[in-house]
Structure formats: C-alpha cells, structure tokens
PDB file of C-alpha atoms in Angstrom:
ATOM      1  CA  UNK A   1      98.341  40.251  12.024  1.00 38.00           C
ATOM      2  CA  UNK A   2     100.383  43.841  13.282  1.00 40.00           C
ATOM      3  CA  UNK A   3      98.742  46.278  14.193  1.00 44.00           C
ATOM      4  CA  UNK A   4      98.136  49.652  16.650  1.00 40.00           C
ATOM      5  CA  UNK A   5      95.119  51.296  18.304  1.00 41.00           C
ATOM      6  CA  UNK A   6      94.224  54.961  18.440  1.00 40.00           C
ATOM      7  CA  UNK A   7      92.935  56.440  20.885  1.00 41.00           C
ATOM      8  CA  UNK A   8      93.797  59.547  20.627  1.00 40.00           C
ATOM      9  CA  UNK A   9      97.824  59.874  21.308  1.00 40.00           C
ATOM     10  CA  UNK A  10      99.940  61.784  19.149  1.00 38.00           C
ATOM     11  CA  UNK A  11     102.689  59.394  17.761  1.00 42.00           C
ATOM     12  CA  UNK A  12     104.965  58.885  15.398  1.00 41.00           C
ATOM     13  CA  UNK A  13     102.579  57.475  12.883  1.00 45.00           C
ATOM     14  CA  UNK A  14     101.526  60.064  11.397  1.00 44.00           C
ATOM     15  CA  UNK A  15      99.242  57.795   8.616  1.00 49.00           C
ATOM     16  CA  UNK A  16      97.404  56.646  11.814  1.00 50.00           C
ATOM     17  CA  UNK A  17      96.805  59.853  13.261  1.00 49.00           C
ATOM     18  CA  UNK A  18      95.441  61.723  10.570  1.00 75.00           C
ATOM     19  CA  UNK A  19      93.260  58.082  10.226  1.00 81.00           C
ATOM     20  CA  UNK A  20      92.094  58.426  14.347  1.00 83.00           C
ATOM     21  CA  UNK A  21      90.905  62.203  13.301  1.00 85.00           C
ATOM     22  CA  UNK A  22      89.292  61.379  10.284  1.00 88.00           C
ATOM     23  CA  UNK A  23      86.920  58.749  12.147  1.00 90.00           C
ATOM     24  CA  UNK A  24      86.457  61.140  14.865  1.00 89.00           C
ATOM     25  CA  UNK A  25      85.854  64.076  12.913  1.00 90.00           C
ATOM     26  CA  UNK A  26      82.850  62.630  11.318  1.00 92.00           C
ATOM     27  CA  UNK A  27      81.604  60.331  14.335  1.00 92.00           C
ATOM     28  CA  UNK A  28      81.543  64.170  16.100  1.00 91.00           C
ATOM     29  CA  UNK A  29      79.980  65.498  12.554  1.00 91.00           C
ATOM     30  CA  UNK A  30      77.293  62.899  12.401  1.00 93.00           C
ATOM     31  CA  UNK A  31      76.469  62.312  15.821  1.00 94.00           C
ATOM     32  CA  UNK A  32      72.947  64.391  17.780  1.00 95.00           C
ATOM     33  CA  UNK A  33      71.917  62.505  20.590  1.00 97.00           C
ATOM     34  CA  UNK A  34      75.338  62.168  22.937  1.00 96.00           C
ATOM     35  CA  UNK A  35      75.474  66.762  24.061  1.00 95.00           C
ATOM     36  CA  UNK A  36      72.070  65.918  24.848  1.00 96.00           C
ATOM     37  CA  UNK A  37      71.781  62.823  27.230  1.00 97.00           C
ATOM     38  CA  UNK A  38      73.563  62.166  30.742  1.00 96.00           C
ATOM     39  CA  UNK A  39      76.583  60.732  30.101  1.00 96.00           C
ATOM     40  CA  UNK A  40      78.490  58.663  32.622  1.00 96.00           C
ATOM     41  CA  UNK A  41      82.519  57.009  31.651  1.00 96.00           C
ATOM     42  CA  UNK A  42      83.333  53.518  33.056  1.00 96.00           C
ATOM     43  CA  UNK A  43      86.609  52.849  33.632  1.00 95.00           C
ATOM     44  CA  UNK A  44      85.630  49.535  34.532  1.00 95.00           C
ATOM     45  CA  UNK A  45      82.627  46.494  34.715  1.00 95.00           C
ATOM     46  CA  UNK A  46      79.723  46.044  33.533  1.00 95.00           C
ATOM     47  CA  UNK A  47      76.884  49.144  34.264  1.00 96.00           C
ATOM     48  CA  UNK A  48      76.686  52.450  35.400  1.00 96.00           C
ATOM     49  CA  UNK A  49      74.391  53.757  38.776  1.00 95.00           C
ATOM     50  CA  UNK A  50      72.510  56.921  37.748  1.00 95.00           C
ATOM     51  CA  UNK A  51      70.768  57.956  41.266  1.00 92.00           C
ATOM     52  CA  UNK A  52      67.550  59.435  40.960  1.00 91.00           C
ATOM     53  CA  UNK A  53      66.693  62.275  43.469  1.00 86.00           C
ATOM     54  CA  UNK A  54      63.245  62.221  44.205  1.00 80.00           C
ATOM     55  CA  UNK A  55      60.445  65.186  44.118  1.00 77.00           C
ATOM     56  CA  UNK A  56      59.598  67.154  47.214  1.00 77.00           C
ATOM     57  CA  UNK A  57      56.819  70.335  47.765  1.00 76.00           C
ATOM     58  CA  UNK A  58      56.333  72.386  50.149  1.00 78.00           C
ATOM     59  CA  UNK A  59      53.598  69.590  51.764  1.00 77.00           C
ATOM     60  CA  UNK A  60      57.015  67.911  53.645  1.00 77.00           C
ATOM     61  CA  UNK A  61      58.015  71.597  55.898  1.00 81.00           C
ATOM     62  CA  UNK A  62      56.404  71.142  59.463  1.00 79.00           C
ATOM     63  CA  UNK A  63      56.486  73.810  61.676  1.00 79.00           C
ATOM     64  CA  UNK A  64      57.627  73.883  65.403  1.00 77.00           C
ATOM     65  CA  UNK A  65      55.692  75.750  67.920  1.00 76.00           C
ATOM     66  CA  UNK A  66      52.665  76.162  70.420  1.00 71.00           C
ATOM     67  CA  UNK A  67      48.807  76.135  68.899  1.00 67.00           C
ATOM     68  CA  UNK A  68      48.551  74.586  65.889  1.00 65.00           C
ATOM     69  CA  UNK A  69      51.820  73.179  65.264  1.00 68.00           C
ATOM     70  CA  UNK A  70      52.980  69.905  63.685  1.00 71.00           C
ATOM     71  CA  UNK A  71      55.367  69.351  66.263  1.00 71.00           C
ATOM     72  CA  UNK A  72      54.465  70.910  70.005  1.00 72.00           C
ATOM     73  CA  UNK A  73      57.048  72.599  71.557  1.00 73.00           C
ATOM     74  CA  UNK A  74      60.101  70.273  73.230  1.00 72.00           C
ATOM     75  CA  UNK A  75      58.828  67.301  71.206  1.00 77.00           C
ATOM     76  CA  UNK A  76      60.993  65.041  68.108  1.00 80.00           C
ATOM     77  CA  UNK A  77      60.686  66.316  65.348  1.00 80.00           C
ATOM     78  CA  UNK A  78      59.683  64.540  62.291  1.00 81.00           C
ATOM     79  CA  UNK A  79      61.389  63.218  59.994  1.00 82.00           C
ATOM     80  CA  UNK A  80      61.050  62.862  56.543  1.00 80.00           C
ATOM     81  CA  UNK A  81      61.878  59.875  54.611  1.00 79.00           C
ATOM     82  CA  UNK A  82      64.290  61.055  51.555  1.00 79.00           C
ATOM     83  CA  UNK A  83      63.438  59.878  48.347  1.00 84.00           C
ATOM     84  CA  UNK A  84      66.539  58.196  46.453  1.00 86.00           C
ATOM     85  CA  UNK A  85      66.291  56.014  44.091  1.00 89.00           C
ATOM     86  CA  UNK A  86      68.332  54.875  40.856  1.00 92.00           C
ATOM     87  CA  UNK A  87      68.817  53.405  37.400  1.00 95.00           C
ATOM     88  CA  UNK A  88      71.707  50.691  36.605  1.00 96.00           C
ATOM     89  CA  UNK A  89      71.908  50.591  32.744  1.00 97.00           C
ATOM     90  CA  UNK A  90      73.691  47.949  31.860  1.00 97.00           C
ATOM     91  CA  UNK A  91      76.245  48.140  28.971  1.00 97.00           C
ATOM     92  CA  UNK A  92      75.233  46.663  25.265  1.00 96.00           C
ATOM     93  CA  UNK A  93      77.763  44.320  23.335  1.00 96.00           C
ATOM     94  CA  UNK A  94      80.969  45.715  21.579  1.00 96.00           C
ATOM     95  CA  UNK A  95      79.565  47.556  18.435  1.00 95.00           C
ATOM     96  CA  UNK A  96      82.288  47.894  15.293  1.00 95.00           C
ATOM     97  CA  UNK A  97      82.233  49.004  11.378  1.00 94.00           C
ATOM     98  CA  UNK A  98      85.584  47.524   9.831  1.00 93.00           C
ATOM     99  CA  UNK A  99      86.444  47.490   6.241  1.00 91.00           C
ATOM    100  CA  UNK A 100      89.259  46.168   4.042  1.00 89.00           C
ATOM    101  CA  UNK A 101      91.761  48.096   1.604  1.00 87.00           C
ATOM    102  CA  UNK A 102      93.113  46.215  -0.535  1.00 85.00           C
ATOM    103  CA  UNK A 103      96.984  46.754  -1.564  1.00 83.00           C
ATOM    104  CA  UNK A 104      96.238  46.564  -5.325  1.00 76.00           C
ATOM    105  CA  UNK A 105      93.428  48.211  -5.461  1.00 80.00           C
ATOM    106  CA  UNK A 106      94.365  51.223  -3.559  1.00 76.00           C
ATOM    107  CA  UNK A 107      97.316  51.244  -6.004  1.00 79.00           C
ATOM    108  CA  UNK A 108      95.566  51.161  -8.381  1.00 79.00           C
ATOM    109  CA  UNK A 109      92.655  53.343  -7.305  1.00 73.00           C
ATOM    110  CA  UNK A 110      93.633  57.241  -8.600  1.00 71.00           C
ATOM    111  CA  UNK A 111      91.623  58.661  -5.739  1.00 71.00           C
ATOM    112  CA  UNK A 112      92.076  58.970  -2.527  1.00 77.00           C
ATOM    113  CA  UNK A 113      91.235  55.409  -0.446  1.00 80.00           C
ATOM    114  CA  UNK A 114      91.392  56.011   2.584  1.00 82.00           C
ATOM    115  CA  UNK A 115      90.031  59.334   3.621  1.00 84.00           C
ATOM    116  CA  UNK A 116      85.969  57.905   2.229  1.00 87.00           C
ATOM    117  CA  UNK A 117      86.230  55.117   4.494  1.00 89.00           C
ATOM    118  CA  UNK A 118      87.284  56.431   7.466  1.00 90.00           C
ATOM    119  CA  UNK A 119      84.464  58.720   7.225  1.00 91.00           C
ATOM    120  CA  UNK A 120      81.881  56.090   6.765  1.00 94.00           C
ATOM    121  CA  UNK A 121      83.542  54.461   9.638  1.00 94.00           C
ATOM    122  CA  UNK A 122      82.817  57.819  11.776  1.00 94.00           C
ATOM    123  CA  UNK A 123      79.334  57.932  10.869  1.00 95.00           C
ATOM    124  CA  UNK A 124      78.283  54.122  11.247  1.00 95.00           C
ATOM    125  CA  UNK A 125      78.669  54.070  14.665  1.00 96.00           C
ATOM    126  CA  UNK A 126      77.655  57.895  15.119  1.00 96.00           C
ATOM    127  CA  UNK A 127      74.231  57.290  13.439  1.00 96.00           C
ATOM    128  CA  UNK A 128      74.178  53.565  15.931  1.00 97.00           C
ATOM    129  CA  UNK A 129      74.028  55.838  18.757  1.00 97.00           C
ATOM    130  CA  UNK A 130      72.007  58.640  17.565  1.00 97.00           C
ATOM    131  CA  UNK A 131      68.919  55.655  17.039  1.00 97.00           C
ATOM    132  CA  UNK A 132      69.831  53.661  20.044  1.00 97.00           C
ATOM    133  CA  UNK A 133      69.704  57.019  22.322  1.00 98.00           C
ATOM    134  CA  UNK A 134      66.174  57.385  20.138  1.00 98.00           C
ATOM    135  CA  UNK A 135      65.079  54.369  21.150  1.00 97.00           C
ATOM    136  CA  UNK A 136      65.455  54.887  23.859  1.00 97.00           C
ATOM    137  CA  UNK A 137      64.090  58.212  24.438  1.00 97.00           C
ATOM    138  CA  UNK A 138      60.525  56.549  22.932  1.00 97.00           C
ATOM    139  CA  UNK A 139      60.715  54.426  25.775  1.00 97.00           C
ATOM    140  CA  UNK A 140      61.400  56.849  27.619  1.00 96.00           C
ATOM    141  CA  UNK A 141      57.681  58.736  27.204  1.00 96.00           C
ATOM    142  CA  UNK A 142      55.860  55.358  28.017  1.00 94.00           C
ATOM    143  CA  UNK A 143      57.990  54.902  31.384  1.00 94.00           C
ATOM    144  CA  UNK A 144      57.209  55.144  34.791  1.00 93.00           C
ATOM    145  CA  UNK A 145      59.336  57.342  36.658  1.00 91.00           C
ATOM    146  CA  UNK A 146      60.976  55.775  40.177  1.00 90.00           C
ATOM    147  CA  UNK A 147      62.021  58.261  43.815  1.00 87.00           C
ATOM    148  CA  UNK A 148      58.204  59.007  43.775  1.00 84.00           C
ATOM    149  CA  UNK A 149      58.630  60.803  40.726  1.00 88.00           C
ATOM    150  CA  UNK A 150      55.651  61.251  38.178  1.00 88.00           C
ATOM    151  CA  UNK A 151      55.760  59.011  34.465  1.00 91.00           C
ATOM    152  CA  UNK A 152      56.126  60.404  31.728  1.00 90.00           C
ATOM    153  CA  UNK A 153      53.478  62.914  30.587  1.00 90.00           C
ATOM    154  CA  UNK A 154      50.637  61.525  27.810  1.00 90.00           C
ATOM    155  CA  UNK A 155      52.223  62.190  24.623  1.00 95.00           C
ATOM    156  CA  UNK A 156      50.421  64.771  22.712  1.00 96.00           C
ATOM    157  CA  UNK A 157      48.529  64.429  19.731  1.00 97.00           C
ATOM    158  CA  UNK A 158      48.072  67.019  16.684  1.00 97.00           C
ATOM    159  CA  UNK A 159      46.245  65.606  13.627  1.00 96.00           C
ATOM    160  CA  UNK A 160      46.628  68.844  11.621  1.00 96.00           C
ATOM    161  CA  UNK A 161      50.436  68.508  11.739  1.00 96.00           C
ATOM    162  CA  UNK A 162      50.340  66.135   9.722  1.00 95.00           C
ATOM    163  CA  UNK A 163      46.739  66.543   7.680  1.00 95.00           C
ATOM    164  CA  UNK A 164      47.333  70.522   7.595  1.00 95.00           C
ATOM    165  CA  UNK A 165      46.546  71.760   4.199  1.00 95.00           C
ATOM    166  CA  UNK A 166      49.381  73.973   4.192  1.00 95.00           C
ATOM    167  CA  UNK A 167      53.440  73.971   5.300  1.00 93.00           C
ATOM    168  CA  UNK A 168      52.517  76.917   7.273  1.00 92.00           C
ATOM    169  CA  UNK A 169      49.805  75.310   8.822  1.00 95.00           C
ATOM    170  CA  UNK A 170      51.565  72.256  10.054  1.00 96.00           C
ATOM    171  CA  UNK A 171      54.227  74.353  11.209  1.00 93.00           C
ATOM    172  CA  UNK A 172      51.864  75.840  13.193  1.00 94.00           C
ATOM    173  CA  UNK A 173      50.359  72.909  14.458  1.00 96.00           C
ATOM    174  CA  UNK A 174      53.192  71.825  15.054  1.00 96.00           C
ATOM    175  CA  UNK A 175      54.840  74.686  17.047  1.00 94.00           C
ATOM    176  CA  UNK A 176      52.067  75.090  19.432  1.00 95.00           C
ATOM    177  CA  UNK A 177      52.480  71.980  19.891  1.00 96.00           C
ATOM    178  CA  UNK A 178      55.886  72.090  21.385  1.00 96.00           C
ATOM    179  CA  UNK A 179      54.796  74.936  23.029  1.00 95.00           C
ATOM    180  CA  UNK A 180      52.373  72.815  25.405  1.00 96.00           C
ATOM    181  CA  UNK A 181      54.727  70.385  25.730  1.00 96.00           C
ATOM    182  CA  UNK A 182      57.910  72.354  27.041  1.00 95.00           C
ATOM    183  CA  UNK A 183      54.777  74.105  29.789  1.00 94.00           C
ATOM    184  CA  UNK A 184      53.513  69.969  30.435  1.00 94.00           C
ATOM    185  CA  UNK A 185      57.364  69.450  31.428  1.00 93.00           C
ATOM    186  CA  UNK A 186      57.048  72.675  33.688  1.00 91.00           C
ATOM    187  CA  UNK A 187      54.475  71.965  35.319  1.00 89.00           C
ATOM    188  CA  UNK A 188      56.200  68.332  36.826  1.00 84.00           C
ATOM    189  CA  UNK A 189      59.064  70.966  38.202  1.00 81.00           C
ATOM    190  CA  UNK A 190      61.271  70.299  34.741  1.00 85.00           C
ATOM    191  CA  UNK A 191      63.132  73.966  34.108  1.00 83.00           C
ATOM    192  CA  UNK A 192      65.736  72.639  33.067  1.00 88.00           C
ATOM    193  CA  UNK A 193      66.998  73.449  29.505  1.00 92.00           C
ATOM    194  CA  UNK A 194      65.027  71.783  26.733  1.00 95.00           C
ATOM    195  CA  UNK A 195      65.199  70.465  23.350  1.00 96.00           C
ATOM    196  CA  UNK A 196      63.103  69.685  20.226  1.00 97.00           C
ATOM    197  CA  UNK A 197      63.949  66.742  18.127  1.00 97.00           C
ATOM    198  CA  UNK A 198      62.593  66.686  14.734  1.00 97.00           C
ATOM    199  CA  UNK A 199      63.191  65.223  11.088  1.00 95.00           C
ATOM    200  CA  UNK A 200      64.065  67.848   8.458  1.00 93.00           C
ATOM    201  CA  UNK A 201      60.936  67.864   6.663  1.00 94.00           C
ATOM    202  CA  UNK A 202      59.602  69.315  10.254  1.00 93.00           C
ATOM    203  CA  UNK A 203      61.940  71.223  10.189  1.00 91.00           C
ATOM    204  CA  UNK A 204      60.744  73.153   7.219  1.00 90.00           C
ATOM    205  CA  UNK A 205      57.355  72.587   8.183  1.00 92.00           C
ATOM    206  CA  UNK A 206      58.497  74.897  10.978  1.00 90.00           C
ATOM    207  CA  UNK A 207      60.583  77.041   9.394  1.00 86.00           C
ATOM    208  CA  UNK A 208      57.504  78.338   7.471  1.00 86.00           C
ATOM    209  CA  UNK A 209      55.242  78.453  10.524  1.00 87.00           C
ATOM    210  CA  UNK A 210      54.841  82.051  12.103  1.00 84.00           C
ATOM    211  CA  UNK A 211      57.493  80.594  14.945  1.00 79.00           C
ATOM    212  CA  UNK A 212      59.937  82.196  12.566  1.00 72.00           C
ATOM    213  CA  UNK A 213      61.208  86.594  11.923  1.00 58.00           C
ATOM    214  CA  UNK A 214      57.807  88.046   9.837  1.00 52.00           C
ATOM    215  CA  UNK A 215      61.032  88.838   7.447  1.00 50.00           C
ATOM    216  CA  UNK A 216      62.860  86.219   4.783  1.00 47.00           C
ATOM    217  CA  UNK A 217      66.004  87.580   6.552  1.00 48.00           C
ATOM    218  CA  UNK A 218      67.430  85.360   9.507  1.00 51.00           C
ATOM    219  CA  UNK A 219      66.931  87.144  12.459  1.00 60.00           C
ATOM    220  CA  UNK A 220      67.171  85.266  16.093  1.00 65.00           C
ATOM    221  CA  UNK A 221      65.101  82.578  15.694  1.00 66.00           C
ATOM    222  CA  UNK A 222      66.037  81.474  11.835  1.00 65.00           C
ATOM    223  CA  UNK A 223      63.966  82.604   7.967  1.00 63.00           C
ATOM    224  CA  UNK A 224      62.722  82.254   5.342  1.00 62.00           C
ATOM    225  CA  UNK A 225      66.388  82.119   3.608  1.00 66.00           C
ATOM    226  CA  UNK A 226      67.870  79.619   5.457  1.00 66.00           C
ATOM    227  CA  UNK A 227      65.408  77.580   5.875  1.00 64.00           C
ATOM    228  CA  UNK A 228      66.264  77.020   9.918  1.00 70.00           C
ATOM    229  CA  UNK A 229      64.318  77.444  12.871  1.00 76.00           C
ATOM    230  CA  UNK A 230      66.296  78.341  16.175  1.00 80.00           C
ATOM    231  CA  UNK A 231      63.916  77.827  19.201  1.00 84.00           C
ATOM    232  CA  UNK A 232      60.335  77.628  19.879  1.00 87.00           C
ATOM    233  CA  UNK A 233      59.496  78.432  23.026  1.00 86.00           C
ATOM    234  CA  UNK A 234      62.813  78.642  24.767  1.00 88.00           C
ATOM    235  CA  UNK A 235      64.039  74.871  23.542  1.00 92.00           C
ATOM    236  CA  UNK A 236      66.285  74.984  20.619  1.00 92.00           C
ATOM    237  CA  UNK A 237      65.183  72.910  17.828  1.00 93.00           C
ATOM    238  CA  UNK A 238      67.248  69.683  16.034  1.00 95.00           C
ATOM    239  CA  UNK A 239      66.945  67.782  13.124  1.00 95.00           C
ATOM    240  CA  UNK A 240      67.316  64.156  13.277  1.00 96.00           C
ATOM    241  CA  UNK A 241      66.956  61.329   9.904  1.00 96.00           C
ATOM    242  CA  UNK A 242      66.622  58.812  13.042  1.00 96.00           C
ATOM    243  CA  UNK A 243      63.279  59.750  14.288  1.00 96.00           C
ATOM    244  CA  UNK A 244      61.360  56.436  13.524  1.00 95.00           C
ATOM    245  CA  UNK A 245      63.917  54.052  15.380  1.00 97.00           C
ATOM    246  CA  UNK A 246      61.378  55.320  18.457  1.00 96.00           C
ATOM    247  CA  UNK A 247      59.197  52.782  16.887  1.00 95.00           C
ATOM    248  CA  UNK A 248      56.754  52.351  19.483  1.00 96.00           C
ATOM    249  CA  UNK A 249      55.465  56.354  19.488  1.00 96.00           C
ATOM    250  CA  UNK A 250      52.827  56.416  16.530  1.00 95.00           C
ATOM    251  CA  UNK A 251      52.377  58.716  14.283  1.00 95.00           C
ATOM    252  CA  UNK A 252      55.531  60.488  15.959  1.00 97.00           C
ATOM    253  CA  UNK A 253      56.754  64.135  14.978  1.00 97.00           C
ATOM    254  CA  UNK A 254      58.771  64.988  17.553  1.00 97.00           C
ATOM    255  CA  UNK A 255      60.159  64.647  20.559  1.00 98.00           C
ATOM    256  CA  UNK A 256      60.367  68.095  23.669  1.00 97.00           C
ATOM    257  CA  UNK A 257      63.130  66.715  26.467  1.00 97.00           C
ATOM    258  CA  UNK A 258      65.738  67.429  28.707  1.00 96.00           C
ATOM    259  CA  UNK A 259      69.196  65.987  29.152  1.00 94.00           C
ATOM    260  CA  UNK A 260      68.015  63.712  32.093  1.00 95.00           C
ATOM    261  CA  UNK A 261      65.365  61.544  30.291  1.00 96.00           C
ATOM    262  CA  UNK A 262      68.341  59.608  29.074  1.00 97.00           C
ATOM    263  CA  UNK A 263      71.889  57.836  30.632  1.00 97.00           C
ATOM    264  CA  UNK A 264      74.015  56.724  28.791  1.00 97.00           C
ATOM    265  CA  UNK A 265      76.754  54.552  29.800  1.00 97.00           C
ATOM    266  CA  UNK A 266      80.613  54.470  28.175  1.00 97.00           C
ATOM    267  CA  UNK A 267      82.916  52.225  29.014  1.00 96.00           C
ATOM    268  CA  UNK A 268      84.825  52.414  25.663  1.00 95.00           C
ATOM    269  CA  UNK A 269      84.554  55.472  23.394  1.00 93.00           C
ATOM    270  CA  UNK A 270      84.659  55.308  19.700  1.00 92.00           C
ATOM    271  CA  UNK A 271      88.361  53.823  18.939  1.00 90.00           C
ATOM    272  CA  UNK A 272      90.106  53.021  15.672  1.00 90.00           C
ATOM    273  CA  UNK A 273      92.463  50.321  15.085  1.00 89.00           C
ATOM    274  CA  UNK A 274      94.775  49.371  11.311  1.00 88.00           C
ATOM    275  CA  UNK A 275      96.410  46.120  10.922  1.00 88.00           C
ATOM    276  CA  UNK A 276      97.852  45.028   7.977  1.00 87.00           C
ATOM    277  CA  UNK A 277      96.207  41.755   7.500  1.00 86.00           C
ATOM    278  CA  UNK A 278      99.551  39.675   5.312  1.00 86.00           C
ATOM    279  CA  UNK A 279      97.142  37.097   4.753  1.00 86.00           C
ATOM    280  CA  UNK A 280      95.303  39.209   2.353  1.00 86.00           C
ATOM    281  CA  UNK A 281      97.619  42.090   1.164  1.00 89.00           C
ATOM    282  CA  UNK A 282      94.571  44.268   2.377  1.00 87.00           C
ATOM    283  CA  UNK A 283      94.837  46.963   5.511  1.00 88.00           C
ATOM    284  CA  UNK A 284      91.618  46.215   8.211  1.00 89.00           C
ATOM    285  CA  UNK A 285      90.922  49.817   9.567  1.00 90.00           C
ATOM    286  CA  UNK A 286      88.431  49.345  12.198  1.00 93.00           C
ATOM    287  CA  UNK A 287      86.721  51.626  14.767  1.00 94.00           C
ATOM    288  CA  UNK A 288      84.424  50.388  17.748  1.00 95.00           C
ATOM    289  CA  UNK A 289      82.623  51.414  21.381  1.00 95.00           C
ATOM    290  CA  UNK A 290      81.526  49.361  24.364  1.00 96.00           C
ATOM    291  CA  UNK A 291      78.093  51.830  26.183  1.00 97.00           C
ATOM    292  CA  UNK A 292      74.900  51.209  26.934  1.00 97.00           C
ATOM    293  CA  UNK A 293      71.370  53.230  27.367  1.00 98.00           C
ATOM    294  CA  UNK A 294      68.652  53.673  29.381  1.00 97.00           C
ATOM    295  CA  UNK A 295      65.975  55.644  30.359  1.00 97.00           C
ATOM    296  CA  UNK A 296      66.879  57.627  33.758  1.00 96.00           C
ATOM    297  CA  UNK A 297      63.684  60.102  33.719  1.00 95.00           C
ATOM    298  CA  UNK A 298      60.915  59.756  32.065  1.00 95.00           C
ATOM    299  CA  UNK A 299      59.370  62.451  33.584  1.00 94.00           C
ATOM    300  CA  UNK A 300      61.707  64.743  31.363  1.00 95.00           C
ATOM    301  CA  UNK A 301      60.587  63.571  28.127  1.00 96.00           C
ATOM    302  CA  UNK A 302      57.263  64.155  26.137  1.00 97.00           C
ATOM    303  CA  UNK A 303      56.221  62.835  23.000  1.00 97.00           C
ATOM    304  CA  UNK A 304      53.998  64.466  19.968  1.00 97.00           C
ATOM    305  CA  UNK A 305      52.261  62.488  17.512  1.00 97.00           C
ATOM    306  CA  UNK A 306      49.874  63.482  14.893  1.00 95.00           C
ATOM    307  CA  UNK A 307      47.879  60.276  15.484  1.00 95.00           C
ATOM    308  CA  UNK A 308      46.166  58.809  18.823  1.00 93.00           C
ATOM    309  CA  UNK A 309      48.453  55.658  20.354  1.00 91.00           C
ATOM    310  CA  UNK A 310      46.231  52.534  20.368  1.00 85.00           C
TER     311      UNK A 310
END
C-alpha cells in the first residue's frame, strides 16, 4: 500500500490537501470543549506535567519591628512554605476513525462520496474528545484539591429545573442556580473567565427565562427570535449533546467552570491519512490522534443537578 500522511502542509497533492482540510474543518466545527480547557502540546513522551500553584492568604504576611511584631528587629525573617504541586496526565491509546471507499462503487455513485466521509471522520473524532473532556469534568466536580487548594464545591441541587411547571420556571431555576454556582467559584478566589455547559433543552429553557432580554428580539443577551442566551452572570453559555458522558453526577443539568478545571495533553493532533489499497481496489481514509485528559483544579468546576446525589 502506498499512502500519504497529511499534516496540513501544502503539497502538490490537491486531493490530499482537500481531504485534510475537510476533516479538520469538520472537527473544528463539531468540537466544543477543547478551547474551554487547559491544553499542552508535547513533542515526545507518554505524559504531560501540569504545575498547580497553592492558595495563599493574607495570613501569611508577617510584620517586623518592636512591640507586637511577628519578628523582632534584627531577627531572622520567617520563611513561608512554597505551595506547589503537579498533576500528571498520561496519554491514552491512539484514537482513530477509518473508512474505506470502494473504487468501483465510487465511480458508480452519482454523488460526491469522499466529502461526506471526511466530514464523518472529523465529527467522530471531535465528539470523542468532547465526551472525554465532559467525563473528566464530572470527575473534577468530585475531586480533591492539591497544593493546599480546596476541593470541588458541593454539587448544587435544584429540583425545579426538572419539575418546573413551565419552560420559564425551569429556565429561571437553572439561571438562578448558575448564578449561585458562579458566586461559589468566586468564593474560592476563582475570578477567571467562567463558562456554562448545558444541553440544548436546558438552553431552550434559559432562552425563555427572565435571563434574556424582555422583548422578543435579540439584544445583547439573546432573545426569543433566535432561541439563544449569550451569558448568565458573566459566564458564556455553551450547548452540548454529550452532557450524559459525566455519569458520576446524578440528574446532571449543567456545569459551571473555568478552563483550569481540566487539562488536555496532545502528543499527536488530528492527523489524516489517505491510502490506496490495491488488494481491495479501494481507498482507505483515516483520521487519528494521541492525547490524554485529566483533572487539574477541582475548585474551578461545579455541577448543577436536579436530584440529590446518593
């Protein structure tokens, strides 16, 4: 078999360039989670090291002087410990999606065969990564902090999100709980940019709640005409069909988090390969990557559920 591995470089092979770009474009348009978390690219190795700095307070500040001072004048100063730890994220096995195009079937078909297949490959790989990150986000919401940092805040429960009489009731309950989650993240000194992750149904409830503009047209924060809501409490709202990948949170309705919650190590980014197999009279198109995912800072994530956790 003869093949060419595609990395996005411009070569004389126009077909190869098109295949790579179609897979990558499909991947980028489908994937939601990668831009929302910490990523680290590796040149080699089997794991990535993420450094975690500890939480400090004003209590560590000392005074020097005479009466009532922590350190008397002329004495050695007091040295505070450096709170530092690490998270090691191991790489997983290679993940791939491969499709074969029969040469005769392609010629018989009266439609474009390759473009739908390349889009499928990009979509499959993107969905896999999203589910992996959401699974890890769920684990982060029950994890223990390191380097003196707090553990994940307790799961916030609001049964009205599921049991509300109207869509507006459900949306208001969800919006109010999101506001509370953002406040709880701030209480642990997390003032980084935060995001909200919900499924499309919950997003529709939010769009019918009091958290959008009061008129029927889109303003700064969405409207009934487009069925979207931009932000809640300063956190941008994202939709996903894969919230159920976090199987450890019962009755999960939403995540509120900042990007430091989860880390993603990338040794081999999405790579596309095209091979003609003379033994099968067909072309094999495949996409693959080698990455790893893990919890970084659990204090940066909080889950919202409609039922009490067992």
